[in-house]
Amino acid sequence: MAHVLITGGAGYIGSHALQSILAAGHRAVVVDDLRTGRAEFVGDAPLARCDVGDTAALRKVFEEHPPFDGVLHFAASTSVPESTREPLAYYENNTVASLRLLGTALEYGVRAFVLSSTAAVYGNPAQLPVTEEAPCLPINPYGNSKLVFETMLADTAANRELGWCVLRYFNASGADPDAALGDCRQPASHLVPAALEAACGLREQLELYGTDYPTPDGTCVRDYIHVTDLATAHVLALESLLAGGDSGVFNLGTGCGVSNRAVIDAAERISRRSIPMIEVDRRPGDPAELVADATRFGKRFGWSPVHSSLDEIVETAWNWMRRNRGVS
Ligand SMILES: NC(=O)c1ccc[n+]([C@@H]2O[C@H](COP(=O)([O-])OP(=O)(O)OC[C@H]3O[C@@H](n4cnc5c(N)ncnc54)[C@H](O)[C@@H]3O)[C@@H](O)[C@H]2O)c1
């Protein structure tokens, strides 16, 4: 049984990972300042409400719950458009605060560090599906703020007894099948919950950004991976590192591209409501197509997505929205 510090464990993906870590028989403490997360997502696990960039507060957590074997680091600022408006805030939270967390984790002898990273580090990839060997050329401060910390982590661990995994998720989506956890950011920033908000009148209309991309239906294509499949991947990565497995960078996706229009169609079908929509210009910083080659993680860990069909993603997100936002 491992003892794990989970930063951002009150957030969307981190809370699902917390449940998977506990279900696998490990113990966990969550650090989250609740800027977007929810205390109730943490359940009975201890929650330290503090900023991961606050070294004094973090040291207190390490002193009060010794020792931690591993860290799962989810805490971050996550909106691409916001990052273009406020780049320094993104470097402060995703890079500088992460650096402080890493330093503190090393001080206290942590052996394994798993970082939530993102397909945004690839920018506009020249080849699809995107492998981990593709050049990292982020086109927004969010992707860059993550990439800089990826490099810091690998460089730092090279001289230390620290195993690490960088997990680059593609589009995290869906919700816990019991509808107890889900994406609670309001208004929704990602397409699946935004489409469902429009379906049930929680937003006036859905903005469809760009219909002239060089894709089969003209809208952006993305790779949607269910949050439960991501959670399972974190348990595998952590356990492998603690057993002495190699460090590395891994994509997490399904390898299947789904267009924005296909997501909207599925949201209408599953919610049985029509979605008021307006077609607007492309959004700066949105690549036409992003699809993962996740073969490396699959082969190494025997993992494959089992909950990531478009219907299961939309259905679990819909159930969560109905329960969480009081939709009848
Ligand atoms: N949602 C996606 O599609 C997606 C895709 C790729 C990568 N990611 C990465 O996954 C991770 C989790 O994202 P999410 O979608 O669950 O977002 P989220 O906003 O739901 O979760 C982030 C959590 O971290 C907390 N937090 C943020 N900054 C903090 C700080 N300085 N100190 C303490 N707590 C802090 C927030 O309160 C929140 O609970 C992030 O690192 C994000 O970059 C997400």
Coordinates of C-alpha atoms and ligand atoms in Angstrom, one line a residue:
M1 CA 0.0 0.0 0.0
A2 CA 1.4 3.4 -1.0
H3 CA 0.8 6.8 0.6
V4 CA 0.1 9.4 -2.0
L5 CA -0.1 13.2 -2.1
I6 CA -2.7 14.2 -4.7
T7 CA -2.6 17.9 -5.7
G8 CA -5.8 19.2 -7.3
G9 CA -7.6 16.1 -5.9
A10 CA -10.8 18.2 -5.4
G11 CA -10.9 19.0 -9.2
Y12 CA -12.4 17.2 -12.1
I13 CA -9.7 14.6 -13.1
G14 CA -7.9 14.6 -9.7
S15 CA -11.1 13.6 -7.8
H16 CA -11.6 10.6 -10.1
A17 CA -8.0 9.6 -9.7
L18 CA -8.4 9.9 -5.9
Q19 CA -11.2 7.4 -6.0
S20 CA -9.2 5.0 -8.1
I21 CA -6.1 5.3 -5.9
L22 CA -8.3 4.5 -2.8
A23 CA -10.1 1.7 -4.6
A24 CA -6.6 0.2 -5.4
G25 CA -5.9 0.0 -1.7
H26 CA -3.6 3.0 -1.3
R27 CA -3.9 5.9 1.1
A28 CA -4.1 9.5 0.0
V29 CA -4.0 13.1 1.2
V30 CA -5.3 15.9 -1.1
V31 CA -3.8 19.3 -1.4
D32 CA -6.2 21.7 -3.1
D33 CA -6.9 25.4 -2.6
L34 CA -10.4 24.9 -4.1
R35 CA -10.0 27.7 -6.6
T36 CA -12.0 25.5 -9.0
G37 CA -12.3 22.2 -7.0
R38 CA -14.9 21.1 -4.5
A39 CA -14.2 19.9 -1.0
E40 CA -17.0 17.3 -1.2
F41 CA -15.2 15.6 -4.1
V42 CA -12.5 14.5 -1.7
G43 CA -15.0 12.5 0.5
D44 CA -13.3 11.1 3.6
A45 CA -9.7 11.6 2.5
P46 CA -7.8 14.3 4.4
L47 CA -7.8 17.6 2.5
A48 CA -5.2 20.3 3.1
R49 CA -6.7 23.5 1.7
C50 CA -3.6 25.3 0.5
D51 CA -1.8 26.5 -2.6
V52 CA 0.9 24.1 -3.9
G53 CA 3.1 27.1 -4.5
D54 CA 3.0 28.0 -0.8
T55 CA 6.1 26.1 0.4
A56 CA 5.6 26.7 4.1
A57 CA 2.0 25.4 4.0
L58 CA 3.1 22.4 1.9
R59 CA 6.0 21.5 4.3
K60 CA 3.3 21.4 7.0
V61 CA 1.4 18.9 5.0
F62 CA 4.5 16.7 4.6
E63 CA 5.2 17.0 8.3
E64 CA 1.7 16.2 9.4
H65 CA 1.3 13.1 7.1
P66 CA 4.7 11.4 6.8
P67 CA 5.9 9.9 4.7
F68 CA 4.6 10.2 1.1
D69 CA 5.8 7.6 -1.4
G70 CA 4.4 9.4 -4.4
V71 CA 2.8 12.6 -5.7
L72 CA 0.1 12.8 -8.4
H73 CA 0.2 16.4 -9.5
F74 CA -3.1 17.6 -11.0
A75 CA -3.3 21.1 -9.6
A76 CA -3.1 23.7 -12.4
S77 CA -4.8 26.4 -14.3
T78 CA -6.4 24.8 -17.3
S79 CA -8.0 27.2 -19.7
V80 CA -6.3 27.9 -23.0
P81 CA -8.1 31.2 -23.8
E82 CA -7.5 32.5 -20.2
S83 CA -3.8 31.6 -20.6
T84 CA -3.5 33.8 -23.6
R85 CA -5.1 36.7 -21.7
E86 CA -3.1 36.1 -18.5
P87 CA 0.1 34.3 -19.4
L88 CA 2.0 35.2 -16.2
A89 CA -0.7 33.7 -14.0
Y90 CA -0.3 30.5 -16.0
Y91 CA 3.5 30.4 -15.6
E92 CA 3.0 31.3 -11.9
N93 CA 0.6 28.4 -11.2
N94 CA 1.6 25.7 -13.7
T95 CA 5.4 26.2 -13.7
V96 CA 6.5 28.1 -10.6
A97 CA 4.1 26.6 -8.1
S98 CA 4.9 23.1 -9.6
L99 CA 8.6 23.8 -9.2
R100 CA 8.1 24.6 -5.5
L101 CA 6.0 21.4 -5.1
L102 CA 8.8 19.3 -6.7
G103 CA 11.4 20.9 -4.5
T104 CA 9.4 20.1 -1.4
A105 CA 8.6 16.6 -2.5
L106 CA 12.4 15.9 -3.0
E107 CA 13.1 17.4 0.5
Y108 CA 10.8 14.8 2.0
G109 CA 12.1 11.8 0.0
V110 CA 9.2 11.2 -2.4
R111 CA 10.1 8.4 -4.8
A112 CA 7.6 8.8 -7.6
F113 CA 6.0 11.9 -9.3
V114 CA 3.2 11.7 -11.9
L115 CA 2.5 14.9 -13.8
S116 CA -0.8 15.8 -15.5
S117 CA 0.3 17.2 -18.8
T118 CA -1.5 17.9 -22.0
A119 CA -1.7 17.5 -25.8
A120 CA -1.3 21.3 -25.9
V121 CA 2.5 20.8 -25.6
Y122 CA 2.4 19.6 -29.2
G123 CA 0.9 22.7 -30.7
N124 CA -0.1 22.1 -34.3
P125 CA 1.3 18.7 -35.0
A126 CA 2.5 17.9 -38.5
Q127 CA 1.6 14.3 -38.3
L128 CA -1.4 12.4 -36.9
P129 CA -1.8 10.5 -34.8
V130 CA 0.6 12.3 -32.5
T131 CA 3.3 10.2 -30.9
E132 CA 5.5 11.2 -28.0
E133 CA 8.3 11.8 -30.4
A134 CA 6.5 14.6 -32.2
P135 CA 8.2 18.0 -31.7
C136 CA 6.8 20.0 -28.8
L137 CA 5.9 23.4 -30.2
P138 CA 3.1 24.8 -28.0
I139 CA 1.0 27.6 -29.5
N140 CA -0.4 29.0 -26.2
P141 CA 0.9 29.9 -22.8
Y142 CA -1.0 27.0 -21.2
G143 CA 0.8 24.4 -23.3
N144 CA 4.1 26.2 -22.7
S145 CA 3.6 26.5 -19.0
K146 CA 3.2 22.7 -18.8
L147 CA 6.1 21.9 -21.2
V148 CA 8.5 24.0 -19.1
F149 CA 7.7 22.1 -16.0
E150 CA 7.9 18.7 -17.9
T151 CA 11.5 19.7 -18.7
M152 CA 12.2 20.8 -15.1
L153 CA 10.9 17.5 -13.8
A154 CA 13.0 15.3 -16.1
D155 CA 16.1 17.4 -15.6
T156 CA 15.7 17.3 -11.8
A157 CA 15.0 13.6 -11.6
A158 CA 18.0 12.8 -13.7
N159 CA 20.3 13.2 -10.7
R160 CA 17.9 12.0 -8.0
E161 CA 16.2 8.9 -6.8
L162 CA 13.0 10.0 -8.3
G163 CA 10.9 8.1 -10.8
W164 CA 8.5 10.2 -12.9
C165 CA 5.8 9.9 -15.5
V166 CA 4.5 12.7 -17.6
L167 CA 1.0 11.8 -18.8
R168 CA -0.1 14.0 -21.7
Y169 CA -3.9 13.7 -21.8
F170 CA -5.9 14.6 -24.9
N171 CA -9.5 15.7 -24.2
A172 CA -10.5 14.5 -20.8
S173 CA -14.3 14.1 -20.7
G174 CA -17.2 12.2 -19.2
A175 CA -18.0 11.7 -15.6
D176 CA -18.1 9.1 -12.8
P177 CA -20.7 6.5 -13.7
D178 CA -22.5 7.1 -10.4
A179 CA -22.7 10.8 -11.2
A180 CA -21.1 11.7 -7.9
L181 CA -18.1 13.4 -9.5
G182 CA -17.8 15.4 -12.7
D183 CA -16.6 18.6 -14.3
C184 CA -18.1 21.4 -12.1
R185 CA -16.5 24.5 -13.7
Q186 CA -19.2 27.0 -14.6
P187 CA -19.7 28.1 -17.3
A188 CA -18.2 24.9 -18.8
S189 CA -15.0 25.5 -20.7
H190 CA -14.9 22.2 -22.6
L191 CA -17.1 21.2 -25.5
V192 CA -19.0 18.2 -24.0
P193 CA -20.3 20.0 -20.9
A194 CA -20.8 23.3 -22.8
A195 CA -23.0 21.5 -25.4
L196 CA -25.0 20.0 -22.6
E197 CA -25.3 23.3 -20.8
A198 CA -26.8 24.7 -24.0
A199 CA -29.1 21.7 -24.4
C200 CA -30.7 22.3 -21.0
G201 CA -30.8 26.1 -21.2
L202 CA -28.0 26.7 -18.8
R203 CA -26.3 28.8 -21.5
E204 CA -28.1 30.8 -24.2
Q205 CA -26.3 29.1 -27.1
L206 CA -23.3 27.1 -27.9
E207 CA -20.6 28.8 -29.9
L208 CA -19.1 26.5 -32.6
Y209 CA -15.6 27.9 -33.3
G210 CA -14.7 27.4 -36.9
T211 CA -16.5 25.4 -39.6
D212 CA -13.8 25.8 -42.3
Y213 CA -11.1 23.6 -41.0
P214 CA -9.5 21.0 -43.4
T215 CA -11.5 18.2 -41.6
P216 CA -14.3 16.0 -43.0
D217 CA -17.1 18.2 -41.7
G218 CA -15.1 21.4 -41.3
T219 CA -15.0 21.5 -37.5
C220 CA -12.1 20.7 -35.2
V221 CA -11.3 17.1 -34.5
R222 CA -10.3 15.9 -31.0
D223 CA -9.5 12.7 -29.1
Y224 CA -11.9 12.3 -26.2
I225 CA -10.7 10.1 -23.3
H226 CA -13.0 9.3 -20.4
V227 CA -11.9 10.6 -17.1
T228 CA -12.3 7.1 -15.5
D229 CA -9.8 5.7 -18.1
L230 CA -7.4 8.5 -17.1
A231 CA -7.8 7.7 -13.5
T232 CA -6.9 4.0 -14.1
A233 CA -3.8 5.1 -16.0
H234 CA -2.6 7.1 -13.0
V235 CA -2.8 4.1 -10.7
L236 CA -0.8 2.0 -13.1
A237 CA 1.8 4.7 -13.6
L238 CA 2.2 5.3 -9.9
E239 CA 2.4 1.6 -9.0
S240 CA 5.0 1.0 -11.7
L241 CA 7.2 3.8 -10.6
L242 CA 7.1 2.7 -7.0
A243 CA 8.0 -0.9 -8.1
G244 CA 11.1 0.6 -9.8
G245 CA 9.7 0.9 -13.3
D246 CA 11.2 3.3 -15.8
S247 CA 10.3 7.0 -16.0
G248 CA 8.8 8.4 -19.2
V249 CA 6.5 10.5 -21.2
F250 CA 3.2 9.0 -22.3
N251 CA 0.2 10.1 -24.4
L252 CA -3.2 9.2 -23.1
G253 CA -6.0 9.1 -25.6
T254 CA -8.0 6.7 -27.7
G255 CA -6.5 7.2 -31.1
C256 CA -9.9 8.1 -32.6
G257 CA -10.8 11.6 -33.7
V258 CA -14.2 13.0 -33.1
S259 CA -15.4 16.2 -34.7
N260 CA -17.1 19.0 -32.8
R261 CA -20.2 18.5 -34.9
A262 CA -20.2 14.8 -33.9
V263 CA -20.0 15.7 -30.3
I264 CA -22.9 18.2 -30.6
D265 CA -25.0 15.5 -32.5
A266 CA -24.4 13.0 -29.7
A267 CA -25.3 15.6 -27.1
E268 CA -28.6 16.3 -28.8
R269 CA -29.4 12.6 -29.2
I270 CA -28.5 11.7 -25.6
S271 CA -30.1 14.7 -24.0
R272 CA -33.1 14.4 -26.4
R273 CA -33.0 18.2 -26.7
S274 CA -31.9 20.5 -29.5
I275 CA -28.9 22.6 -28.9
P276 CA -29.1 26.3 -29.9
M277 CA -25.9 27.1 -31.7
I278 CA -24.1 29.9 -33.4
E279 CA -21.2 29.3 -35.9
V280 CA -18.4 31.8 -35.2
D281 CA -14.8 32.3 -36.4
R282 CA -12.0 30.0 -35.5
R283 CA -10.6 30.6 -32.0
P284 CA -6.9 31.5 -32.0
G285 CA -4.7 28.7 -30.8
D286 CA -7.0 25.8 -31.8
P287 CA -5.3 23.2 -34.0
A288 CA -7.5 21.6 -36.7
E289 CA -7.0 18.1 -35.5
L290 CA -5.4 16.4 -32.4
V291 CA -5.5 12.7 -32.1
A292 CA -3.2 10.6 -29.8
D293 CA -1.0 7.7 -30.6
A294 CA -1.2 6.1 -27.1
T295 CA 0.4 2.9 -28.0
R296 CA 3.4 3.5 -25.8
F297 CA 1.3 3.6 -22.6
G298 CA -0.9 0.8 -23.7
K299 CA 2.0 -1.6 -24.4
R300 CA 3.9 -0.7 -21.3
F301 CA 1.0 -1.0 -18.8
G302 CA -1.5 -3.2 -20.6
W303 CA -3.9 -0.3 -20.6
S304 CA -6.6 0.5 -23.1
P305 CA -9.6 2.8 -22.7
V306 CA -12.8 1.0 -21.8
H307 CA -15.2 3.8 -21.1
S308 CA -14.3 6.2 -23.9
S309 CA -16.9 5.6 -26.6
L310 CA -18.5 9.0 -27.5
D311 CA -21.9 7.8 -26.2
E312 CA -20.5 6.7 -22.8
I313 CA -18.7 10.0 -22.5
V314 CA -21.7 12.1 -23.3
E315 CA -24.1 10.0 -21.3
T316 CA -22.1 10.1 -18.1
A317 CA -21.5 13.8 -18.5
W318 CA -25.2 14.3 -19.1
N319 CA -26.1 12.3 -16.0
W320 CA -23.7 14.3 -13.9
M321 CA -25.1 17.6 -15.2
R322 CA -28.6 16.6 -14.5
R323 CA -27.8 15.6 -10.9
N324 CA -25.3 18.5 -10.3
R325 CA -27.1 21.4 -11.9
G326 CA -30.6 20.4 -11.0
V327 CA -31.8 19.7 -14.6
S328 CA -35.0 17.7 -14.8
Ligands
LIG1 N1 -9.6 18.7 -18.6 C1 -8.8 18.3 -19.6 O1 -9.3 18.0 -20.8 C2 -7.3 18.2 -19.5 C3 -6.5 17.9 -20.6 C4 -5.2 17.8 -20.5 C5 -4.6 18.0 -19.2 N2 -5.3 18.4 -18.2 C6 -4.6 18.6 -16.9 O2 -5.2 17.8 -15.9 C7 -5.1 18.5 -14.6 C8 -6.4 18.6 -13.9 O3 -7.3 19.3 -14.7 P1 -8.9 19.4 -14.5 O4 -9.5 19.4 -15.8 O5 -9.2 18.3 -13.5 O6 -9.0 20.8 -13.9 P2 -9.7 21.3 -12.5 O7 -9.7 22.8 -12.5 O8 -11.0 20.7 -12.3 O9 -8.7 20.8 -11.4 C9 -7.6 21.5 -10.9 C10 -7.7 21.4 -9.4 O10 -6.4 22.0 -8.9 C11 -6.8 23.0 -7.9 N3 -5.7 24.0 -8.0 C12 -5.3 24.7 -9.1 N4 -4.2 25.4 -8.8 C13 -3.9 25.1 -7.5 C14 -2.8 25.5 -6.6 N5 -1.9 26.4 -7.0 N6 -2.8 25.0 -5.4 C15 -3.7 24.1 -5.0 N7 -4.7 23.6 -5.8 C16 -4.8 24.2 -7.0 C17 -8.1 23.5 -8.3 O11 -8.8 24.0 -7.2 C18 -8.8 22.2 -8.8 O12 -9.4 21.5 -7.8 C19 -4.4 19.8 -14.9 O13 -3.1 19.8 -14.6 C20 -4.7 20.0 -16.4 O14 -3.7 20.8 -17.0 C21 -6.7 18.5 -18.3

